[in-house]
XYZ file of C-alpha atoms in Angstrom:
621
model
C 0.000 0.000 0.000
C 3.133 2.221 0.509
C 4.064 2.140 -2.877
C 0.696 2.465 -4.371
C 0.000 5.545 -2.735
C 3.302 6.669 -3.827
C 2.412 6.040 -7.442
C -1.437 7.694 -6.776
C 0.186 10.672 -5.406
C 2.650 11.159 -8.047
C -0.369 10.970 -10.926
C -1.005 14.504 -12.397
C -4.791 13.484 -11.779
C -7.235 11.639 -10.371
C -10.579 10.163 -11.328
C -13.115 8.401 -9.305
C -11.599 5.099 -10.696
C -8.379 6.187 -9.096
C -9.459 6.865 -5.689
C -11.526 3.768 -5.218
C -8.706 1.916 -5.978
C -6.814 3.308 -3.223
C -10.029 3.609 -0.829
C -10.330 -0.076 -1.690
C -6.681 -1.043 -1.198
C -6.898 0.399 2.262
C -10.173 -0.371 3.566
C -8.797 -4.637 2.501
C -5.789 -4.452 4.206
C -6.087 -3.417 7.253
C -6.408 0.256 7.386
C -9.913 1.098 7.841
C -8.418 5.208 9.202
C -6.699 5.813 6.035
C -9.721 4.461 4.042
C -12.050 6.608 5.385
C -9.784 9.882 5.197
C -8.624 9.016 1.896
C -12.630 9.119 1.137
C -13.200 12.617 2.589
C -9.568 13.969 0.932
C -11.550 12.603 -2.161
C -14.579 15.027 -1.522
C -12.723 17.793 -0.780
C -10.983 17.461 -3.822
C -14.454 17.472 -5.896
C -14.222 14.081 -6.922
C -17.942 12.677 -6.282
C -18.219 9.114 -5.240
C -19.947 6.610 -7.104
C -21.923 3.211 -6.372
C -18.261 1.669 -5.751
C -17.241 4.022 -3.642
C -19.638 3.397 -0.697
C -19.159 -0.122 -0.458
C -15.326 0.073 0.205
C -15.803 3.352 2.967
C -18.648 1.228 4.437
C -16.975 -1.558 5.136
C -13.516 0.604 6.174
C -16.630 1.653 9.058
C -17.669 -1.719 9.399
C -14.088 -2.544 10.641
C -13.875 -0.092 12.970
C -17.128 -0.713 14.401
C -17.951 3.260 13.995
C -21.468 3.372 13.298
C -21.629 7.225 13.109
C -19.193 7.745 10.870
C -21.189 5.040 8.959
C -24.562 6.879 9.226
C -22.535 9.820 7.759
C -21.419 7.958 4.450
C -25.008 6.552 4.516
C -26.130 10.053 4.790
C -23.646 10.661 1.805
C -25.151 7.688 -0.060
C -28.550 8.988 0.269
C -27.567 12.383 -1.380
C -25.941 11.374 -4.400
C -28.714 9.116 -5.068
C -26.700 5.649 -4.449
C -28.768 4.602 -1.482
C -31.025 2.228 -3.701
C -28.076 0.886 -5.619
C -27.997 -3.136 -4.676
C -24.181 -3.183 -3.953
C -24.548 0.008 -1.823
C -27.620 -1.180 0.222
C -25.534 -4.275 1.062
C -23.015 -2.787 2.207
C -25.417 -0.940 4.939
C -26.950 -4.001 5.900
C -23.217 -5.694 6.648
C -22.474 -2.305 8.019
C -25.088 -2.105 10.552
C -25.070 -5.550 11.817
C -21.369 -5.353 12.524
C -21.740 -2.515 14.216
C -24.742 -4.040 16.579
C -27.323 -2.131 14.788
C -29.397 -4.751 13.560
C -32.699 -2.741 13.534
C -30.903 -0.363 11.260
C -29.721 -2.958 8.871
C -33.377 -4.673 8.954
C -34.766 -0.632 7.635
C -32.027 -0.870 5.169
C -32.966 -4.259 4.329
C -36.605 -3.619 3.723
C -36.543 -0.289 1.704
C -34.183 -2.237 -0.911
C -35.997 -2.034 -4.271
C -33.558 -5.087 -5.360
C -32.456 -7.425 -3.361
C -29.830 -10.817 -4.569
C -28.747 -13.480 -2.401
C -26.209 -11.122 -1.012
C -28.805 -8.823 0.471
C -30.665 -12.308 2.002
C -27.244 -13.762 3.214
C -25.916 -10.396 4.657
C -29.126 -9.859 6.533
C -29.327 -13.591 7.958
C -25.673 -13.245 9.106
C -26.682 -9.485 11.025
C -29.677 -11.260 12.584
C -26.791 -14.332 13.307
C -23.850 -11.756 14.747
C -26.354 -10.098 17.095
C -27.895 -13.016 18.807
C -30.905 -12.421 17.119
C -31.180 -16.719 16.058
C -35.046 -16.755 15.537
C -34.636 -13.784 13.254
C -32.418 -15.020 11.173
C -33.233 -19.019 10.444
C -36.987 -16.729 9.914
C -35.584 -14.421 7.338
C -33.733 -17.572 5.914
C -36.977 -19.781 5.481
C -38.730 -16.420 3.714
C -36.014 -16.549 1.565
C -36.173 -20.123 0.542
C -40.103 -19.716 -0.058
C -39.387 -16.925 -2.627
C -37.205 -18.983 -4.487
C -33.716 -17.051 -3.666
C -31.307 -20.135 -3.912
C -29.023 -19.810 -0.857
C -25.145 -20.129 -1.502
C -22.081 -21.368 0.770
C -22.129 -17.495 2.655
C -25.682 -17.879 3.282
C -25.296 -20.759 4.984
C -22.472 -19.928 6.659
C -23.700 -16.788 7.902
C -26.754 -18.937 9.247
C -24.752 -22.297 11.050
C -23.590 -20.431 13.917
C -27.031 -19.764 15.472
C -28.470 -23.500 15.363
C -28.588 -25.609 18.227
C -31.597 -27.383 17.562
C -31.473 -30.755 15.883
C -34.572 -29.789 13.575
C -33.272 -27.096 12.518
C -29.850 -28.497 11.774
C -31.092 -31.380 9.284
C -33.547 -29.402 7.915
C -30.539 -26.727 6.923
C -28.536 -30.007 6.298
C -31.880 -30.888 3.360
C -31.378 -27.200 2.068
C -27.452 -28.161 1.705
C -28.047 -31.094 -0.525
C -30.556 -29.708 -2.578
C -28.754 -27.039 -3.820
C -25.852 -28.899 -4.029
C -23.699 -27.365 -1.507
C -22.176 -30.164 0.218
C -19.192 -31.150 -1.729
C -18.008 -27.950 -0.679
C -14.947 -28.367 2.142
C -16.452 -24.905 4.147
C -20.032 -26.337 4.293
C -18.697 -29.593 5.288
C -16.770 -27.674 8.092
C -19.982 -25.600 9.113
C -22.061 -28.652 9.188
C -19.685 -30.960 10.832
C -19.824 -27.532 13.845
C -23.479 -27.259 13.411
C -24.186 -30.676 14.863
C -21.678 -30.536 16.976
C -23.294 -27.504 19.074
C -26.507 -29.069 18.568
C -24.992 -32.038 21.087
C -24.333 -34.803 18.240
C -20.504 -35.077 18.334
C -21.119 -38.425 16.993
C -22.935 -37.022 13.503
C -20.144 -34.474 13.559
C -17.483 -37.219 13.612
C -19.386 -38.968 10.845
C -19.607 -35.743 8.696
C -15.847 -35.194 9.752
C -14.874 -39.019 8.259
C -16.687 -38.408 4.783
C -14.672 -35.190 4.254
C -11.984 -36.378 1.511
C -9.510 -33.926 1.395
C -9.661 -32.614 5.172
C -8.539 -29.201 5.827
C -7.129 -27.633 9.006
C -10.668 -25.885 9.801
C -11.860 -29.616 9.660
C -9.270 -30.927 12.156
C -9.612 -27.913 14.132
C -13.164 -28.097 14.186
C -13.536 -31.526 15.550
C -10.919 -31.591 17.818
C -12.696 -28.577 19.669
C -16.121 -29.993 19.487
C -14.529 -32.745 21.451
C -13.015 -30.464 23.930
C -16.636 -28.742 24.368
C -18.599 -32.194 24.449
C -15.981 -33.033 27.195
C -14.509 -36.074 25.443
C -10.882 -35.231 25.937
C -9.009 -38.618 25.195
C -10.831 -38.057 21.470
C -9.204 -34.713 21.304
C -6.070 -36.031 21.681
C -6.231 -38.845 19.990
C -7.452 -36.743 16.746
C -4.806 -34.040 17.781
C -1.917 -37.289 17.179
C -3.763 -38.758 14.046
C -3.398 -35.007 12.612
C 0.173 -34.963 13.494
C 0.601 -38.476 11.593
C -1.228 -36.991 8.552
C 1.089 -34.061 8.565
C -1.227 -31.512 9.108
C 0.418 -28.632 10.394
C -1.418 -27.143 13.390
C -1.931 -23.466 13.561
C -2.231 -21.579 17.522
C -6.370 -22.184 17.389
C -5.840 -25.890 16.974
C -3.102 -26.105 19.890
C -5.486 -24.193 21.958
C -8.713 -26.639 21.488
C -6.409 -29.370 22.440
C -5.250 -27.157 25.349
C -8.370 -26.813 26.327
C -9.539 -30.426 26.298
C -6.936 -31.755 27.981
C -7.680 -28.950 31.154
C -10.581 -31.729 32.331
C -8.163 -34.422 32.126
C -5.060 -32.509 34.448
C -2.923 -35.434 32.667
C 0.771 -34.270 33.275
C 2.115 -36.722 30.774
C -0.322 -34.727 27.844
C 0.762 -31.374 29.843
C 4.562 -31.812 28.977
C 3.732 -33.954 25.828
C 1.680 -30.539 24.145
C 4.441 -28.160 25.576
C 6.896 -29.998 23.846
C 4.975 -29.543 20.744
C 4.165 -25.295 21.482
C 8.451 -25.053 21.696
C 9.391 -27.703 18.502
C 6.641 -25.859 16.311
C 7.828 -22.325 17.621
C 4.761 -21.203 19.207
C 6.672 -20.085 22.285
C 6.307 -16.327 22.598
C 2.697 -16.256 21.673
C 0.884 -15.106 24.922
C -1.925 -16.605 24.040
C -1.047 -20.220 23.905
C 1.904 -19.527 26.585
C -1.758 -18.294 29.241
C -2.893 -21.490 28.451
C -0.190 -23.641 28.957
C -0.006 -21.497 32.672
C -3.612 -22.482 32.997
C -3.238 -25.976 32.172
C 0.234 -26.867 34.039
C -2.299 -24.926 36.825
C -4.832 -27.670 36.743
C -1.954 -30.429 36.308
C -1.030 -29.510 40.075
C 2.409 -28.205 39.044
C 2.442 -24.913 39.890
C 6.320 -24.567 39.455
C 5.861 -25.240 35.565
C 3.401 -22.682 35.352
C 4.995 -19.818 37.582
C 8.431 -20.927 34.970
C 6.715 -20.409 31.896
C 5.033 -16.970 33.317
C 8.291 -15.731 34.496
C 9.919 -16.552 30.918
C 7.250 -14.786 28.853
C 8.628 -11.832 26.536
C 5.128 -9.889 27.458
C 3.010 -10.697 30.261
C -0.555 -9.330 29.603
C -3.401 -8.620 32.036
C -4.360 -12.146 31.371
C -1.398 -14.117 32.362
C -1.385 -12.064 35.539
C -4.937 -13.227 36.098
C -4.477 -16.415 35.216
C -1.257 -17.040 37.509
C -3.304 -15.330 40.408
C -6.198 -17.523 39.471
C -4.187 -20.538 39.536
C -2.266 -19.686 43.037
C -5.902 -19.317 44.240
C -7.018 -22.786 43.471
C -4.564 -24.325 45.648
C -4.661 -22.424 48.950
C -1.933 -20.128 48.182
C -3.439 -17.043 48.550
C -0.558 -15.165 50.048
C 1.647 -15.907 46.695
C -1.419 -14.596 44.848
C -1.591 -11.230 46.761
C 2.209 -11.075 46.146
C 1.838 -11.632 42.853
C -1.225 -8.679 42.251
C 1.192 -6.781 43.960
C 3.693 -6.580 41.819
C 1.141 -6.432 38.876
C -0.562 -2.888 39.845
C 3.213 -1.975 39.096
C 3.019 -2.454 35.995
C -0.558 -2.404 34.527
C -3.822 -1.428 35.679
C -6.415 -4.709 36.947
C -9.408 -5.378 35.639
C -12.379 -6.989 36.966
C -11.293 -10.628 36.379
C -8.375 -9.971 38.106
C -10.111 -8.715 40.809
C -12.222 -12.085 40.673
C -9.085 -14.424 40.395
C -7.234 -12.413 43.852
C -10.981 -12.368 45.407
C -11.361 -15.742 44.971
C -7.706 -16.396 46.242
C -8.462 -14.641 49.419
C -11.757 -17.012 49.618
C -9.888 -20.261 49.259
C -6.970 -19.432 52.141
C -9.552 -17.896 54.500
C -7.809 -14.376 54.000
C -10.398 -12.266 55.289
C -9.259 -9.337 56.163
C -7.037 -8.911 52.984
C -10.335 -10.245 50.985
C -12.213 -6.691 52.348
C -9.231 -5.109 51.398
C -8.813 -6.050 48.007
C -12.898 -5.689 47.604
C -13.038 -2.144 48.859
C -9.986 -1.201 46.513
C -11.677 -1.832 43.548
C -13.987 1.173 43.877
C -11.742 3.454 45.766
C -8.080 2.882 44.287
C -9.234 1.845 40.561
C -12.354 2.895 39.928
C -13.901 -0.855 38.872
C -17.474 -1.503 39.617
C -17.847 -4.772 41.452
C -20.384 -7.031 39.655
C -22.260 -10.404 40.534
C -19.301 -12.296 40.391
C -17.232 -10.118 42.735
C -19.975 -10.452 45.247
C -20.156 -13.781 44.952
C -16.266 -14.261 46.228
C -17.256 -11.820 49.010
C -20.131 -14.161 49.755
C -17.846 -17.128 49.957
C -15.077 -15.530 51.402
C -18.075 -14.534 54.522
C -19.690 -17.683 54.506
C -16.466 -20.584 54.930
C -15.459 -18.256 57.669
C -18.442 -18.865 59.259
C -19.475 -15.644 59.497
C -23.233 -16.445 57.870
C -25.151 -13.544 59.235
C -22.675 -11.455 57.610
C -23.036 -12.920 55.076
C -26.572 -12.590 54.159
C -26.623 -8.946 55.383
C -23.946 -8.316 52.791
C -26.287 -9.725 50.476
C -29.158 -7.608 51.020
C -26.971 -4.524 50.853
C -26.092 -5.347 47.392
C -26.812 -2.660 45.135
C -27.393 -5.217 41.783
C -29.348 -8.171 42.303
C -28.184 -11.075 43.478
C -27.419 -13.934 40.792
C -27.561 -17.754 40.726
C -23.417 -17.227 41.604
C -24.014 -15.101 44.977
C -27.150 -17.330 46.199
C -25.161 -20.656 45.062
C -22.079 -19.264 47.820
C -24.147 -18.408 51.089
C -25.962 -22.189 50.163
C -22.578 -23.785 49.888
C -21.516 -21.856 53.273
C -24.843 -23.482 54.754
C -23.042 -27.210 53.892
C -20.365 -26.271 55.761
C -21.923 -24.788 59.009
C -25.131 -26.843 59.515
C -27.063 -23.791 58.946
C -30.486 -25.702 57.707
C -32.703 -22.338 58.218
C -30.607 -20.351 56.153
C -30.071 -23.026 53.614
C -33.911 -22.701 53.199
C -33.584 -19.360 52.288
C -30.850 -19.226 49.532
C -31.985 -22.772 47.933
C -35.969 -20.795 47.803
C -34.328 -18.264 45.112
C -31.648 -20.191 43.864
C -34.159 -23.285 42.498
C -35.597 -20.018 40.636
C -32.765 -18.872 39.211
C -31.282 -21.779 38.290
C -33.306 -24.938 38.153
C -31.496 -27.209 35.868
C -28.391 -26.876 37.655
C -28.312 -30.691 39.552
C -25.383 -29.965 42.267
C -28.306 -26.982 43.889
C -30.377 -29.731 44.845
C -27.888 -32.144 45.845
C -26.420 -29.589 48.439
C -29.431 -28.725 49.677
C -30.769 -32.498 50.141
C -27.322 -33.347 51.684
C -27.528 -30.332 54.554
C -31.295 -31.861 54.979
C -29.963 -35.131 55.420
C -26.812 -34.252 57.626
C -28.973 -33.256 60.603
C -31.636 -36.124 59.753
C -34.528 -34.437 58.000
C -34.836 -37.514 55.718
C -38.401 -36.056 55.004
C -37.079 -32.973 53.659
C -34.106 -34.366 51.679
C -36.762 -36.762 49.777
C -39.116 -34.336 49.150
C -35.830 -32.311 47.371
C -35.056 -35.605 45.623
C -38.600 -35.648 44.561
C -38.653 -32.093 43.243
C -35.558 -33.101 41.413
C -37.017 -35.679 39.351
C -40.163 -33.942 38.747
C -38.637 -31.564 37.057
C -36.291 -33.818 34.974
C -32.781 -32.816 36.351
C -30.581 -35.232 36.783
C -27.148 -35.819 38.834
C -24.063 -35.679 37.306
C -22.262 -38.556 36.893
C -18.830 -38.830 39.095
C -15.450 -39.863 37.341
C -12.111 -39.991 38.807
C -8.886 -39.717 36.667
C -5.778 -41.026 37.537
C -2.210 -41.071 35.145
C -0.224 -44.212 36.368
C 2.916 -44.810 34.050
C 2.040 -42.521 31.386
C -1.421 -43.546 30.758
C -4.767 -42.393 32.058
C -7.025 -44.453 33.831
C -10.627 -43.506 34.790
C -13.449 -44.667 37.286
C -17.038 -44.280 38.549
C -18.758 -45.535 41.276
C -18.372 -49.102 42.278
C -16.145 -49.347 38.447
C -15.521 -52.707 37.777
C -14.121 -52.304 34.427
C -9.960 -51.991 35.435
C -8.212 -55.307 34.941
C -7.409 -55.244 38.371
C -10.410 -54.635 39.863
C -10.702 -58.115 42.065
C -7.394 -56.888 43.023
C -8.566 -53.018 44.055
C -11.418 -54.160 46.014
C -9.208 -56.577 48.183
C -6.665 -53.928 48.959
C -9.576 -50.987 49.619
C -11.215 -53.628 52.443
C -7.650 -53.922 53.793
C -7.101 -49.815 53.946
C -10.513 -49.243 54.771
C -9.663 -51.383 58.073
C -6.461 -49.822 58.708
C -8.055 -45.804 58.705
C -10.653 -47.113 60.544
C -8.592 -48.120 63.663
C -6.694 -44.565 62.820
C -9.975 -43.121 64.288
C -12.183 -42.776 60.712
C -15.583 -42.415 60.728
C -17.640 -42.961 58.046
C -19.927 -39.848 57.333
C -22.822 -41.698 55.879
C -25.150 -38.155 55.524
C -22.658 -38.343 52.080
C -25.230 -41.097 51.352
C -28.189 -39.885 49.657
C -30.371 -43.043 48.932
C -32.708 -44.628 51.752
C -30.888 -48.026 52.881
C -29.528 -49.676 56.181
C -26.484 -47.176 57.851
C -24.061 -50.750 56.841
C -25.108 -50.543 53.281
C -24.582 -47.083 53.452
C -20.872 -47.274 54.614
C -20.195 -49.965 51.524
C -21.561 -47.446 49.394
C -19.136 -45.213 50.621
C -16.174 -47.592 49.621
C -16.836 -47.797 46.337
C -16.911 -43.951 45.437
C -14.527 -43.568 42.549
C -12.094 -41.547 44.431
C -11.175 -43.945 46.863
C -11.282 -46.912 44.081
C -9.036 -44.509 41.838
C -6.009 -44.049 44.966
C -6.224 -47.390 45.878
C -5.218 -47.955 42.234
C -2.376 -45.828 42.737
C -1.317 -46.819 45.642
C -1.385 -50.296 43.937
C 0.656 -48.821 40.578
C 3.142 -46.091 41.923
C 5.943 -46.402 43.884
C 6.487 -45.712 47.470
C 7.742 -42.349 47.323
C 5.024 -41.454 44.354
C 2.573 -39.050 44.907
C -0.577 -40.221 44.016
C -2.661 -37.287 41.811
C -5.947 -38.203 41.035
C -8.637 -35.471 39.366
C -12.527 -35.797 40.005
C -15.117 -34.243 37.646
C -17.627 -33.092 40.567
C -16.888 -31.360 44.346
C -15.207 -34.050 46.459
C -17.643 -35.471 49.278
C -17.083 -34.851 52.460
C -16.255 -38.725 53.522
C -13.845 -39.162 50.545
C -11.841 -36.038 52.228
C -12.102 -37.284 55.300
C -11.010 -40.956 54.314
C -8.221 -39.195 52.318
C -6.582 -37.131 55.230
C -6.400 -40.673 57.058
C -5.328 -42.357 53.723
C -2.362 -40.227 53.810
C -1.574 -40.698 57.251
C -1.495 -44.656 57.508
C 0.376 -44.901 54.101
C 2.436 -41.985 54.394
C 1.772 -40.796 50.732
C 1.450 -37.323 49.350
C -1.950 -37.661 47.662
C -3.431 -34.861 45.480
C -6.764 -34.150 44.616
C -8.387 -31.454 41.580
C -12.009 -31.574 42.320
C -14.499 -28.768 40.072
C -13.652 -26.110 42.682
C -9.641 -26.120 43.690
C -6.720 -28.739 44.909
C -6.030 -30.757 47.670
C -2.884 -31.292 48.766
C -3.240 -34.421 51.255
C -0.039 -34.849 53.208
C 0.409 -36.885 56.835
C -3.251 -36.719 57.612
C -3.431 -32.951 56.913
C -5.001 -31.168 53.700
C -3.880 -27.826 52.245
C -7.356 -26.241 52.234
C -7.463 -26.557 56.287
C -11.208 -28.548 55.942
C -11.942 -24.978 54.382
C -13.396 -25.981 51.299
């Protein structure tokens, strides 16, 4: 672009031709500014735009997301008598929906005298862009009746707003009648489109019948297994790519990233970060956050804090993340260190403020937890939102201090979410407070009814202080209204390769073997002084059933595996998908005691760290 507007300016004159061109040139690569002042140096200079001069200084506004400057050209537009011209009234439509004015682009829409398929498939993808999903699939059956054949933008303007399975084969009919689906973008967008619609299965089967496979296919269905939470396919896709020679790009790495987070597999940890350094994607911030985030959730916090400290530029979001991180195991005094030295050099924002908040929540730092809360306001002019009050709620609640708690809550100037009412229940677990509990499950089955762990805590505090009544009749509401628990699975990595189990799991080789050993241990915590909390218990049964039931929770099965597999000066890591129970903590402090193994737990809230009968959160969890 330097050297063509070298050449423009040395030309003894220009036409219209000339200046689109350059308006053109600019507005394509990158340089939405110059486009547009290039446009008004044109005006000033006499030269009147034509019908190809609006679309280019359009979409140089479209990039910017400057929707005044865009009404001006479309004021412009309108004057010189352009604003019925097909290609100009297009490039309003894209305009406005980029710029979030999709009632603007639908005015623009509807006064066209013409419309092509352009007009249809830039209007479906405005409707699309601004969450407007009924709209668009709508606009796109209208369409279809008056015979405007769709093409590959239309439906790929349309694919990212379906999540219905209707909706998706009936776009999927459209496809084949009109001969779309030998093409390799479709084939992508369809392979996504069932995947968000929950069928990672039909999206595998679309992904096998793809013949010459891109990297958007690879990508694509290595990330709809990371979001369907099937991380072992992930990375077994992620290796047949590498065998196929298929050169990842950063967006691929980062799906794979991302599905291996659920798994906290070490072994895949150091196996993709010796893939980011051989393929030179070191130095990228993005994938180098994520490799914090994920050596984070591997329980090696040294790895992480190594590759943060190397980083050419560490961004708001590495600090967050490292903070984060710190947070979910206990070590909330590193993580105020650590924001510390970040207001140094940057200003927070308010997911910092909900990584350090948090922090403070999980190592009982109360006092610094006000502190940090009240600075927000004061010292950087952040307004806290539902999530900060949430950690405040938390933070209040663990400590004990309940009454605080709720009178924080109903001095909250926004109202309170499913997050903040979710925190005072969760303090109600801990504390026995059943009255209380009442009162935060009442408006959190409101806001939040699908959500299966809400019931589950509530039906366990019942139970704990034997209202067996109450607990069923939470059960019962439960099923009513079609919610159902979450499965638990426990991960372990023995020798390089991951094993998993659920309750009472029977599928490991050495199963016979397992249960023998877990009656032996059982024994030996028992005469430690364990107790089995059988409250963890939510079905109706005889309190001895009740303790077996306990034994076979996949935790326990999945360290007595380790303890079976590792040696003697192993720790045992072991990650579960849901909060650990109460008894399986419990039975782990004494674990570690009798065997005299370091035994670490990830459960969906934070780490464990189970060493001589002791745990790292302090029973503060």
């Amino acid at each position: 672009m330097h050297y063509a507007f070298t050449v423009f300016s040395a030309a003894p004159s220009h036409d219209v031709f000339l200046w689109n061109v350059l308006i053109r040139g600019f507005a394509d690569t990158g340089h939405p500014h110059r486009a547009i002042s290039l446009y008004y140096r044109m005006r000033e200079a006499g030269v009147e735009p034509d019908n190809f001069t609006f679309p280019f200084v359009l979409k140089a506004c479209a990039g910017l997301g400057d929707v005044e400057e865009g009404e001006r050209v479309h004021s412009d537009a309108a004057e010189f008598g352009y604003e019925s011209n097909v290609f100009v009234g297009n490039s309003l439509v894209s305009m406005y929906g980029k710029c979030g004015r999709v009632e603007a682009a639908r005015r623009v829409f509807d006064r066209m005298l013409e419309r092509n398929v352009v007009s249809w498939s830039v209007m479906v993808g405005a409707f699309v862009q601004n969450g407007c999903f009924g709209d668009a699939m709508g606009l796109f059956w209208r369409m279809v009746e008056e015979r405007v054949r769709p093409n590959r933008v239309t439906i790929l303007n349309l694919v990212p707003g379906v999540c219905r399975m209707n909706e998706a084969d009936e776009i999927y009919r459209v496809v084949l009648e009109n001969g779309l689906d030998s093409d390799i973008c479709i084939q992508n967008a369809v392979m996504v489109m069932y995947s968000k619609c929950g069928r990672v299965d039909l999206a595998r089967g679309f992904f096998d019948k793809i013949d010459q496979k891109d990297l958007v296919s690879w990508s694509s269905m290595i990330e709809a297994y990371a979001r369907a939470d099937m991380p072992m396919e992930a990375f077994e896709l992620f290796q047949q790519m590498k065998i196929q020679r298929i050169c990842p790009d950063y967006v691929t790495v980062l799906s794979v990233i991302s599905a291996c987070l659920n798994l906290a597999s070490l072994r895949q940890a150091r196996f993709i970060h010796g893939f980011i350094v051989r393929s030179l994607f070191e130095g990228q911030s993005v994938v180098e956050t994520a490799m914090i985030d994920l050596y984070m959730k591997c329980g090696r916090t040294e790895y992480a804090r190594q590759i943060f400290d190397r980083m050419h530029e560490q961004n708001l979001i590495s600090w967050s993340t490292m903070i984060a991180g710190y947070g979910m195991h206990g070590r909330g005094k590193d993580a105020l260190e650590l924001f510390d030295r970040l207001k140094c050099s940057m200003k927070p924002d308010h997911i910092t403020f909900v990584s350090l908040l948090s922090a403070c929540s999980h190592a009982g730092l109360i006092a610094e937890g006000w502190q940090c809360f009240n600075s927000m306001t004061r010292e950087f002019g952040i307004v806290p939102r539902t999530e900060h009050y949430a950690c405040m709620v938390d933070l209040l609640g663990r400590a004990g201090r309940l009454k605080e708690a709720q009178e924080f809550i109903q001095s909250m100037p926004i109202k309170p979410d499913s997050g903040v009412w979710g925190a005072l229940l969760g303090a109600c677990r801990i504390h026995s407070n059943v009255k209380l509990a009442e009162f935060a499950a009442k408006s959190l089955l409101e806001l939040d009814p699908e959500n299966s762990g809400r019931y589950v805590l509530l039906s366990n505090i019942y139970r704990s202080l034997g209202k067996t009544e109450e607990a069923n009749r939470v059960r019962g509401l439960m099923k009513q209204r079609g919610v159902k628990k979450t499965a638990g699975l426990t991960f372990i990595e023995v020798k390089n390769k991951l094993y998993k189990f659920t309750v009472g799991d029977q599928s490991n080789p050495q199963s016979d073997l397992i249960y023998r050993e877990l009656e032996v241990l059982m024994g030996r915590i028992r005469e430690a002084g364990y107790i089995p909390d059988t409250n963890c218990v939510l079905y109706d049964v005889e309190e001895e059933m009740k303790e077996k039931m306990l034994y076979l929770h996949s935790e326990k099965l999945a360290i007595v595996f380790g303890l079976l597999n590792s040696g003697p000066e192993t720790a045992i890591r072991i990650m579960k998908n849901l909060r650990v129970c109460g008894d399986c903590h419990t039975a782990t402090k004494f674990i570690s005691a009798v065997t005299g193994r370091e035994i670490v737990v990830r459960d969906a809230h934070r780490f464990h760290h189970f060493i001589r009968g002791i745990c790292s959160c302090g029973d503060y969890w």
